[in-house]
JSON list of C-alpha atoms in Angstrom, two decimals:
[
{"chain": "V", "resi": 15, "resn": "MET", "atom": "CA", "xyz": [-8.00, 21.83, 41.55]},
{"chain": "V", "resi": 16, "resn": "ILE", "atom": "CA", "xyz": [-10.19, 19.17, 43.14]},
{"chain": "V", "resi": 17, "resn": "LEU", "atom": "CA", "xyz": [-13.90, 19.87, 42.77]},
{"chain": "V", "resi": 18, "resn": "ALA", "atom": "CA", "xyz": [-15.80, 18.15, 45.59]},
{"chain": "V", "resi": 19, "resn": "LEU", "atom": "CA", "xyz": [-19.20, 19.68, 44.86]},
{"chain": "V", "resi": 20, "resn": "PRO", "atom": "CA", "xyz": [-21.92, 17.30, 43.69]},
{"chain": "V", "resi": 21, "resn": "PRO", "atom": "CA", "xyz": [-21.77, 17.30, 39.86]},
{"chain": "V", "resi": 22, "resn": "ARG", "atom": "CA", "xyz": [-25.35, 18.54, 39.48]},
{"chain": "V", "resi": 23, "resn": "LEU", "atom": "CA", "xyz": [-24.72, 21.47, 41.81]},
{"chain": "V", "resi": 24, "resn": "ALA", "atom": "CA", "xyz": [-21.44, 22.30, 40.07]},
{"chain": "V", "resi": 25, "resn": "ALA", "atom": "CA", "xyz": [-23.07, 22.27, 36.62]},
{"chain": "V", "resi": 26, "resn": "ALA", "atom": "CA", "xyz": [-25.97, 24.43, 37.82]},
{"chain": "V", "resi": 27, "resn": "THR", "atom": "CA", "xyz": [-23.98, 27.03, 39.77]},
{"chain": "V", "resi": 28, "resn": "ILE", "atom": "CA", "xyz": [-20.48, 27.37, 38.27]},
{"chain": "V", "resi": 29, "resn": "LEU", "atom": "CA", "xyz": [-19.71, 29.26, 35.07]},
{"chain": "V", "resi": 30, "resn": "PHE", "atom": "CA", "xyz": [-16.97, 27.21, 33.43]},
{"chain": "V", "resi": 31, "resn": "THR", "atom": "CA", "xyz": [-14.72, 29.03, 30.97]},
{"chain": "V", "resi": 32, "resn": "PRO", "atom": "CA", "xyz": [-14.18, 27.60, 28.45]},
{"chain": "V", "resi": 33, "resn": "ASP", "atom": "CA", "xyz": [-17.58, 25.92, 28.38]},
{"chain": "V", "resi": 34, "resn": "LEU", "atom": "CA", "xyz": [-17.80, 22.27, 29.28]},
{"chain": "V", "resi": 35, "resn": "SER", "atom": "CA", "xyz": [-18.93, 20.00, 26.48]},
{"chain": "V", "resi": 36, "resn": "HIS", "atom": "CA", "xyz": [-22.67, 19.52, 26.12]},
{"chain": "V", "resi": 37, "resn": "ASN", "atom": "CA", "xyz": [-22.34, 15.78, 26.88]},
{"chain": "V", "resi": 38, "resn": "LEU", "atom": "CA", "xyz": [-20.37, 16.40, 30.09]},
{"chain": "V", "resi": 39, "resn": "THR", "atom": "CA", "xyz": [-22.74, 19.13, 31.28]},
{"chain": "V", "resi": 40, "resn": "GLN", "atom": "CA", "xyz": [-25.77, 16.91, 30.68]},
{"chain": "V", "resi": 41, "resn": "ALA", "atom": "CA", "xyz": [-24.07, 14.00, 32.44]},
{"chain": "V", "resi": 42, "resn": "MET", "atom": "CA", "xyz": [-23.35, 16.23, 35.46]},
{"chain": "V", "resi": 43, "resn": "LEU", "atom": "CA", "xyz": [-26.95, 17.46, 35.58]},
{"chain": "V", "resi": 44, "resn": "ARG", "atom": "CA", "xyz": [-28.28, 13.88, 35.46]},
{"chain": "V", "resi": 45, "resn": "ILE", "atom": "CA", "xyz": [-26.32, 12.83, 38.58]},
{"chain": "V", "resi": 46, "resn": "GLY", "atom": "CA", "xyz": [-28.72, 13.42, 41.45]},
{"chain": "V", "resi": 47, "resn": "THR", "atom": "CA", "xyz": [-27.35, 14.59, 44.77]},
{"chain": "V", "resi": 48, "resn": "TRP", "atom": "CA", "xyz": [-28.31, 11.81, 47.19]},
{"chain": "V", "resi": 49, "resn": "MET", "atom": "CA", "xyz": [-28.97, 13.91, 50.32]},
{"chain": "V", "resi": 50, "resn": "ALA", "atom": "CA", "xyz": [-30.11, 17.09, 48.58]},
{"chain": "V", "resi": 51, "resn": "GLY", "atom": "CA", "xyz": [-33.83, 16.44, 48.89]},
{"chain": "V", "resi": 52, "resn": "GLN", "atom": "CA", "xyz": [-33.66, 15.36, 52.53]},
{"chain": "V", "resi": 53, "resn": "ALA", "atom": "CA", "xyz": [-34.72, 17.08, 55.73]},
{"chain": "V", "resi": 54, "resn": "LYS", "atom": "CA", "xyz": [-33.47, 16.14, 59.18]},
{"chain": "V", "resi": 55, "resn": "PHE", "atom": "CA", "xyz": [-34.50, 16.93, 62.74]},
{"chain": "V", "resi": 56, "resn": "CYS", "atom": "CA", "xyz": [-32.78, 16.72, 66.11]},
{"chain": "V", "resi": 57, "resn": "ALA", "atom": "CA", "xyz": [-34.65, 16.90, 69.43]},
{"chain": "V", "resi": 58, "resn": "LEU", "atom": "CA", "xyz": [-32.49, 17.36, 72.55]},
{"chain": "V", "resi": 59, "resn": "TYR", "atom": "CA", "xyz": [-33.45, 16.32, 76.09]},
{"chain": "V", "resi": 60, "resn": "GLU", "atom": "CA", "xyz": [-31.93, 16.65, 79.56]},
{"chain": "V", "resi": 61, "resn": "LYS", "atom": "CA", "xyz": [-31.95, 12.86, 80.08]},
{"chain": "V", "resi": 62, "resn": "PRO", "atom": "CA", "xyz": [-31.96, 9.88, 77.70]},
{"chain": "V", "resi": 63, "resn": "TYR", "atom": "CA", "xyz": [-35.22, 8.68, 79.26]},
{"chain": "V", "resi": 64, "resn": "TRP", "atom": "CA", "xyz": [-35.86, 6.22, 76.39]},
{"chain": "V", "resi": 65, "resn": "ARG", "atom": "CA", "xyz": [-32.70, 4.34, 77.37]},
{"chain": "V", "resi": 66, "resn": "GLN", "atom": "CA", "xyz": [-33.87, 4.20, 80.97]},
{"chain": "V", "resi": 67, "resn": "ALA", "atom": "CA", "xyz": [-37.10, 2.63, 79.65]},
{"chain": "V", "resi": 68, "resn": "GLY", "atom": "CA", "xyz": [-35.06, 0.01, 77.79]},
{"chain": "V", "resi": 69, "resn": "LEU", "atom": "CA", "xyz": [-35.53, 1.53, 74.32]},
{"chain": "V", "resi": 70, "resn": "SER", "atom": "CA", "xyz": [-32.67, 1.88, 71.83]},
{"chain": "V", "resi": 71, "resn": "GLY", "atom": "CA", "xyz": [-33.99, 5.09, 70.33]},
{"chain": "V", "resi": 72, "resn": "GLN", "atom": "CA", "xyz": [-34.00, 3.59, 66.85]},
{"chain": "V", "resi": 73, "resn": "ALA", "atom": "CA", "xyz": [-37.31, 3.46, 64.99]},
{"chain": "V", "resi": 74, "resn": "PHE", "atom": "CA", "xyz": [-38.61, 3.13, 61.45]},
{"chain": "V", "resi": 75, "resn": "SER", "atom": "CA", "xyz": [-42.12, 4.27, 60.61]},
{"chain": "V", "resi": 76, "resn": "GLN", "atom": "CA", "xyz": [-44.54, 4.11, 57.70]},
{"chain": "V", "resi": 77, "resn": "GLN", "atom": "CA", "xyz": [-46.88, 6.66, 59.31]},
{"chain": "V", "resi": 78, "resn": "GLY", "atom": "CA", "xyz": [-46.22, 10.26, 60.26]},
{"chain": "V", "resi": 79, "resn": "PRO", "atom": "CA", "xyz": [-43.64, 12.66, 58.89]},
{"chain": "V", "resi": 80, "resn": "MET", "atom": "CA", "xyz": [-40.55, 10.74, 60.05]},
{"chain": "V", "resi": 81, "resn": "GLY", "atom": "CA", "xyz": [-39.32, 7.64, 58.26]},
{"chain": "V", "resi": 82, "resn": "GLU", "atom": "CA", "xyz": [-36.38, 6.82, 60.51]},
{"chain": "V", "resi": 83, "resn": "ILE", "atom": "CA", "xyz": [-35.22, 7.91, 63.95]},
{"chain": "V", "resi": 84, "resn": "HIS", "atom": "CA", "xyz": [-31.96, 7.23, 65.82]},
{"chain": "V", "resi": 85, "resn": "ASP", "atom": "CA", "xyz": [-30.46, 7.93, 69.21]},
{"chain": "V", "resi": 86, "resn": "GLY", "atom": "CA", "xyz": [-28.09, 10.81, 68.41]},
{"chain": "V", "resi": 87, "resn": "SER", "atom": "CA", "xyz": [-26.77, 11.18, 71.96]},
{"chain": "V", "resi": 88, "resn": "ASN", "atom": "CA", "xyz": [-23.28, 11.17, 73.33]},
{"chain": "V", "resi": 89, "resn": "ASN", "atom": "CA", "xyz": [-22.47, 7.88, 75.00]},
{"chain": "V", "resi": 90, "resn": "ASN", "atom": "CA", "xyz": [-22.38, 8.73, 78.70]},
{"chain": "V", "resi": 91, "resn": "GLN", "atom": "CA", "xyz": [-23.06, 12.46, 78.91]},
{"chain": "V", "resi": 92, "resn": "GLY", "atom": "CA", "xyz": [-25.28, 15.09, 77.30]},
{"chain": "V", "resi": 93, "resn": "PRO", "atom": "CA", "xyz": [-26.48, 16.35, 75.07]},
{"chain": "V", "resi": 94, "resn": "TYR", "atom": "CA", "xyz": [-28.99, 13.55, 74.64]},
{"chain": "V", "resi": 95, "resn": "GLY", "atom": "CA", "xyz": [-31.11, 13.52, 71.54]},
{"chain": "V", "resi": 96, "resn": "LEU", "atom": "CA", "xyz": [-33.28, 11.78, 69.03]},
{"chain": "V", "resi": 97, "resn": "THR", "atom": "CA", "xyz": [-32.50, 12.52, 65.41]},
{"chain": "V", "resi": 98, "resn": "GLY", "atom": "CA", "xyz": [-33.75, 11.34, 62.06]},
{"chain": "V", "resi": 99, "resn": "PHE", "atom": "CA", "xyz": [-35.04, 11.99, 58.59]},
{"chain": "V", "resi": 100, "resn": "VAL", "atom": "CA", "xyz": [-38.34, 13.41, 57.43]},
{"chain": "V", "resi": 101, "resn": "ASN", "atom": "CA", "xyz": [-40.16, 11.05, 55.09]},
{"chain": "V", "resi": 102, "resn": "ILE", "atom": "CA", "xyz": [-42.10, 13.68, 53.14]},
{"chain": "V", "resi": 103, "resn": "PRO", "atom": "CA", "xyz": [-41.11, 14.88, 49.64]},
{"chain": "V", "resi": 104, "resn": "ALA", "atom": "CA", "xyz": [-39.45, 18.30, 49.50]},
{"chain": "V", "resi": 105, "resn": "VAL", "atom": "CA", "xyz": [-42.32, 19.88, 47.56]},
{"chain": "V", "resi": 106, "resn": "GLN", "atom": "CA", "xyz": [-44.68, 19.05, 50.44]},
{"chain": "V", "resi": 107, "resn": "ARG", "atom": "CA", "xyz": [-42.49, 20.47, 53.23]},
{"chain": "V", "resi": 108, "resn": "ASN", "atom": "CA", "xyz": [-43.66, 24.07, 52.95]},
{"chain": "V", "resi": 109, "resn": "HIS", "atom": "CA", "xyz": [-45.02, 24.67, 56.48]},
{"chain": "V", "resi": 110, "resn": "GLN", "atom": "CA", "xyz": [-42.22, 24.19, 58.98]},
{"chain": "V", "resi": 111, "resn": "GLN", "atom": "CA", "xyz": [-44.31, 24.98, 62.09]},
{"chain": "V", "resi": 112, "resn": "LEU", "atom": "CA", "xyz": [-46.94, 22.36, 61.20]},
{"chain": "V", "resi": 113, "resn": "LEU", "atom": "CA", "xyz": [-44.22, 19.88, 60.36]},
{"chain": "V", "resi": 114, "resn": "THR", "atom": "CA", "xyz": [-42.45, 20.50, 63.69]},
{"chain": "V", "resi": 115, "resn": "GLU", "atom": "CA", "xyz": [-45.71, 19.88, 65.56]},
{"chain": "V", "resi": 116, "resn": "ALA", "atom": "CA", "xyz": [-46.29, 16.66, 63.61]},
{"chain": "V", "resi": 117, "resn": "ILE", "atom": "CA", "xyz": [-42.74, 15.47, 64.34]},
{"chain": "V", "resi": 118, "resn": "LEU", "atom": "CA", "xyz": [-43.13, 16.09, 68.07]},
{"chain": "V", "resi": 119, "resn": "SER", "atom": "CA", "xyz": [-46.49, 14.29, 68.06]},
{"chain": "V", "resi": 120, "resn": "GLN", "atom": "CA", "xyz": [-44.97, 11.30, 66.31]},
{"chain": "V", "resi": 121, "resn": "LEU", "atom": "CA", "xyz": [-42.07, 11.23, 68.79]},
{"chain": "V", "resi": 122, "resn": "ALA", "atom": "CA", "xyz": [-44.59, 11.19, 71.65]},
{"chain": "V", "resi": 123, "resn": "VAL", "atom": "CA", "xyz": [-46.48, 8.27, 70.09]},
{"chain": "V", "resi": 124, "resn": "ILE", "atom": "CA", "xyz": [-43.28, 6.25, 69.72]},
{"chain": "V", "resi": 125, "resn": "TYR", "atom": "CA", "xyz": [-41.32, 7.23, 72.87]},
{"chain": "V", "resi": 126, "resn": "GLY", "atom": "CA", "xyz": [-43.95, 8.60, 75.26]},
{"chain": "V", "resi": 127, "resn": "LYS", "atom": "CA", "xyz": [-45.17, 12.06, 76.24]},
{"chain": "V", "resi": 128, "resn": "PRO", "atom": "CA", "xyz": [-41.76, 13.47, 77.34]},
{"chain": "V", "resi": 129, "resn": "ALA", "atom": "CA", "xyz": [-40.59, 13.26, 73.71]},
{"chain": "V", "resi": 130, "resn": "ALA", "atom": "CA", "xyz": [-42.99, 16.06, 72.78]},
{"chain": "V", "resi": 131, "resn": "GLN", "atom": "CA", "xyz": [-41.14, 18.48, 75.05]},
{"chain": "V", "resi": 132, "resn": "PRO", "atom": "CA", "xyz": [-37.47, 18.65, 74.04]},
{"chain": "V", "resi": 133, "resn": "THR", "atom": "CA", "xyz": [-35.28, 21.35, 75.55]},
{"chain": "V", "resi": 134, "resn": "THR", "atom": "CA", "xyz": [-34.11, 22.25, 72.03]},
{"chain": "V", "resi": 135, "resn": "PHE", "atom": "CA", "xyz": [-35.37, 21.31, 68.58]},
{"chain": "V", "resi": 136, "resn": "TYR", "atom": "CA", "xyz": [-33.48, 21.67, 65.29]},
{"chain": "V", "resi": 137, "resn": "TYR", "atom": "CA", "xyz": [-34.83, 21.20, 61.80]},
{"chain": "V", "resi": 138, "resn": "LYS", "atom": "CA", "xyz": [-32.84, 21.45, 58.57]},
{"chain": "V", "resi": 139, "resn": "ASP", "atom": "CA", "xyz": [-34.29, 21.12, 55.09]},
{"chain": "V", "resi": 140, "resn": "TRP", "atom": "CA", "xyz": [-31.40, 20.60, 52.69]},
{"chain": "V", "resi": 141, "resn": "ALA", "atom": "CA", "xyz": [-33.73, 20.82, 49.69]},
{"chain": "V", "resi": 142, "resn": "ARG", "atom": "CA", "xyz": [-34.06, 24.55, 50.48]},
{"chain": "V", "resi": 143, "resn": "GLU", "atom": "CA", "xyz": [-30.29, 25.14, 50.70]},
{"chain": "V", "resi": 144, "resn": "ARG", "atom": "CA", "xyz": [-28.97, 26.67, 47.48]},
{"chain": "V", "resi": 145, "resn": "PHE", "atom": "CA", "xyz": [-25.45, 25.40, 48.17]},
{"chain": "V", "resi": 146, "resn": "THR", "atom": "CA", "xyz": [-26.76, 21.85, 48.60]},
{"chain": "V", "resi": 147, "resn": "ALA", "atom": "CA", "xyz": [-29.65, 21.33, 46.21]},
{"chain": "V", "resi": 148, "resn": "THR", "atom": "CA", "xyz": [-30.94, 22.49, 42.85]},
{"chain": "V", "resi": 149, "resn": "GLN", "atom": "CA", "xyz": [-34.49, 22.56, 41.52]},
{"chain": "V", "resi": 150, "resn": "PHE", "atom": "CA", "xyz": [-33.79, 19.17, 39.93]},
{"chain": "V", "resi": 151, "resn": "ASP", "atom": "CA", "xyz": [-33.22, 17.66, 43.39]},
{"chain": "V", "resi": 152, "resn": "GLN", "atom": "CA", "xyz": [-36.76, 18.39, 44.62]},
{"chain": "V", "resi": 153, "resn": "PRO", "atom": "CA", "xyz": [-38.46, 15.19, 43.41]},
{"chain": "V", "resi": 154, "resn": "PRO", "atom": "CA", "xyz": [-37.74, 12.28, 45.78]},
{"chain": "V", "resi": 155, "resn": "MET", "atom": "CA", "xyz": [-35.41, 9.52, 44.64]},
{"chain": "V", "resi": 156, "resn": "VAL", "atom": "CA", "xyz": [-37.21, 6.19, 44.75]},
{"chain": "V", "resi": 157, "resn": "GLU", "atom": "CA", "xyz": [-34.01, 4.13, 44.90]},
{"chain": "V", "resi": 158, "resn": "HIS", "atom": "CA", "xyz": [-30.34, 4.69, 45.56]},
{"chain": "V", "resi": 159, "resn": "PRO", "atom": "CA", "xyz": [-28.53, 5.61, 42.31]},
{"chain": "V", "resi": 160, "resn": "LEU", "atom": "CA", "xyz": [-25.47, 3.83, 40.98]},
{"chain": "V", "resi": 161, "resn": "TYR", "atom": "CA", "xyz": [-22.94, 6.65, 41.03]},
{"chain": "V", "resi": 162, "resn": "HIS", "atom": "CA", "xyz": [-19.88, 7.10, 38.80]},
{"chain": "V", "resi": 163, "resn": "PRO", "atom": "CA", "xyz": [-17.73, 9.96, 37.44]},
{"chain": "V", "resi": 164, "resn": "PRO", "atom": "CA", "xyz": [-19.75, 12.20, 35.08]},
{"chain": "V", "resi": 165, "resn": "ALA", "atom": "CA", "xyz": [-19.55, 10.90, 31.50]},
{"chain": "V", "resi": 166, "resn": "GLY", "atom": "CA", "xyz": [-16.81, 8.56, 32.76]},
{"chain": "V", "resi": 167, "resn": "GLN", "atom": "CA", "xyz": [-14.44, 11.52, 33.26]},
{"chain": "V", "resi": 168, "resn": "THR", "atom": "CA", "xyz": [-12.50, 11.83, 36.51]},
{"chain": "V", "resi": 169, "resn": "SER", "atom": "CA", "xyz": [-10.86, 15.09, 35.40]},
{"chain": "V", "resi": 170, "resn": "ILE", "atom": "CA", "xyz": [-11.11, 17.81, 32.76]},
{"chain": "V", "resi": 171, "resn": "TRP", "atom": "CA", "xyz": [-8.82, 20.25, 31.00]},
{"chain": "V", "resi": 172, "resn": "ASP", "atom": "CA", "xyz": [-5.75, 17.98, 30.94]},
{"chain": "V", "resi": 173, "resn": "GLY", "atom": "CA", "xyz": [-5.96, 17.24, 34.66]},
{"chain": "V", "resi": 174, "resn": "THR", "atom": "CA", "xyz": [-6.45, 20.83, 35.79]},
{"chain": "V", "resi": 175, "resn": "ILE", "atom": "CA", "xyz": [-9.76, 20.00, 37.53]},
{"chain": "V", "resi": 176, "resn": "HIS", "atom": "CA", "xyz": [-10.40, 16.63, 39.17]},
{"chain": "V", "resi": 177, "resn": "PHE", "atom": "CA", "xyz": [-13.88, 15.46, 40.15]},
{"chain": "V", "resi": 178, "resn": "ALA", "atom": "CA", "xyz": [-14.38, 14.27, 43.72]},
{"chain": "V", "resi": 179, "resn": "GLY", "atom": "CA", "xyz": [-17.40, 14.10, 45.99]},
{"chain": "V", "resi": 180, "resn": "THR", "atom": "CA", "xyz": [-19.44, 11.07, 46.89]},
{"chain": "V", "resi": 181, "resn": "GLU", "atom": "CA", "xyz": [-21.66, 11.32, 43.80]},
{"chain": "V", "resi": 182, "resn": "THR", "atom": "CA", "xyz": [-18.62, 10.68, 41.57]},
{"chain": "V", "resi": 183, "resn": "ALA", "atom": "CA", "xyz": [-17.53, 7.48, 43.35]},
{"chain": "V", "resi": 184, "resn": "ASP", "atom": "CA", "xyz": [-17.67, 4.09, 41.65]},
{"chain": "V", "resi": 185, "resn": "GLN", "atom": "CA", "xyz": [-18.34, 2.43, 45.01]},
{"chain": "V", "resi": 186, "resn": "HIS", "atom": "CA", "xyz": [-20.49, 3.53, 47.97]},
{"chain": "V", "resi": 187, "resn": "GLY", "atom": "CA", "xyz": [-21.71, 6.63, 46.11]},
{"chain": "V", "resi": 188, "resn": "GLY", "atom": "CA", "xyz": [-23.90, 8.90, 48.22]},
{"chain": "V", "resi": 189, "resn": "TYR", "atom": "CA", "xyz": [-22.28, 7.77, 51.46]},
{"chain": "V", "resi": 190, "resn": "LEU", "atom": "CA", "xyz": [-19.26, 8.95, 53.47]},
{"chain": "V", "resi": 191, "resn": "GLU", "atom": "CA", "xyz": [-17.27, 5.97, 52.17]},
{"chain": "V", "resi": 192, "resn": "GLY", "atom": "CA", "xyz": [-17.92, 7.14, 48.60]},
{"chain": "V", "resi": 193, "resn": "ALA", "atom": "CA", "xyz": [-16.64, 10.60, 49.45]},
{"chain": "V", "resi": 194, "resn": "LEU", "atom": "CA", "xyz": [-13.41, 9.10, 50.80]},
{"chain": "V", "resi": 195, "resn": "ILE", "atom": "CA", "xyz": [-12.98, 6.84, 47.77]},
{"chain": "V", "resi": 196, "resn": "SER", "atom": "CA", "xyz": [-13.48, 9.70, 45.31]},
{"chain": "V", "resi": 197, "resn": "ALA", "atom": "CA", "xyz": [-11.15, 11.97, 47.31]},
{"chain": "V", "resi": 198, "resn": "GLU", "atom": "CA", "xyz": [-8.39, 9.35, 47.26]},
{"chain": "V", "resi": 199, "resn": "ARG", "atom": "CA", "xyz": [-8.87, 8.89, 43.51]},
{"chain": "V", "resi": 200, "resn": "ALA", "atom": "CA", "xyz": [-8.73, 12.64, 42.86]},
{"chain": "V", "resi": 201, "resn": "VAL", "atom": "CA", "xyz": [-5.56, 13.09, 44.92]},
{"chain": "V", "resi": 202, "resn": "MET", "atom": "CA", "xyz": [-3.84, 10.15, 43.21]},
{"chain": "V", "resi": 203, "resn": "ASN", "atom": "CA", "xyz": [-4.85, 11.42, 39.76]},
{"chain": "V", "resi": 204, "resn": "TYR", "atom": "CA", "xyz": [-3.66, 14.91, 40.65]},
{"chain": "V", "resi": 205, "resn": "GLN", "atom": "CA", "xyz": [-0.28, 13.60, 41.78]},
{"chain": "V", "resi": 206, "resn": "GLU", "atom": "CA", "xyz": [0.07, 11.72, 38.49]},
{"chain": "V", "resi": 207, "resn": "THR", "atom": "CA", "xyz": [-0.74, 14.81, 36.38]},
{"chain": "V", "resi": 208, "resn": "PRO", "atom": "CA", "xyz": [2.32, 15.95, 34.36]},
{"chain": "V", "resi": 209, "resn": "LYS", "atom": "CA", "xyz": [4.06, 18.88, 36.07]},
{"chain": "V", "resi": 210, "resn": "GLY", "atom": "CA", "xyz": [3.30, 21.23, 33.21]},
{"chain": "V", "resi": 211, "resn": "HIS", "atom": "CA", "xyz": [-0.41, 20.91, 33.89]},
{"chain": "V", "resi": 212, "resn": "LYS", "atom": "CA", "xyz": [-0.42, 21.48, 37.66]},
{"chain": "V", "resi": 213, "resn": "ILE", "atom": "CA", "xyz": [-1.78, 24.79, 38.94]}
]
């Protein structure tokens, strides 16, 4: 079996029988899930009016709820949208309506008044998703972690379970590239497992 859940989420939500070792469990719990504490928005518009004004749609801000914004549109046809990440710690994101209003106000400051009136607005707080984050993922990470397999183990139980997922990658952990690297490692290790141990 290839386990692609973040190690912290796996340790907090799966009952392993027999029990994992204390050292492995603690190592799994210490590996923070990079995107777990994040929140993202997407505002859709009928036209990419910011492009028509010569703007790329990309912005980084030190003020307001959003830290980074990108043009999330299709290339030559709709939907057209601005998307980005909320730059407020998870524990302070308790009032979604107020946060939505603040996001739309910030968009209007950066891109002009039409940005405050999207045709559709989406907001997703991954810190509140029980299949994404644990209570340990609520505090913000101040820097990107150096990821690696938990306790240096890429598999357990004689190769019955292989760890994958971007938080177990030795390179590019936390990113899509890390997920691909860890998946390739898990598949190769699985294929090399003696036949008597395959399930």
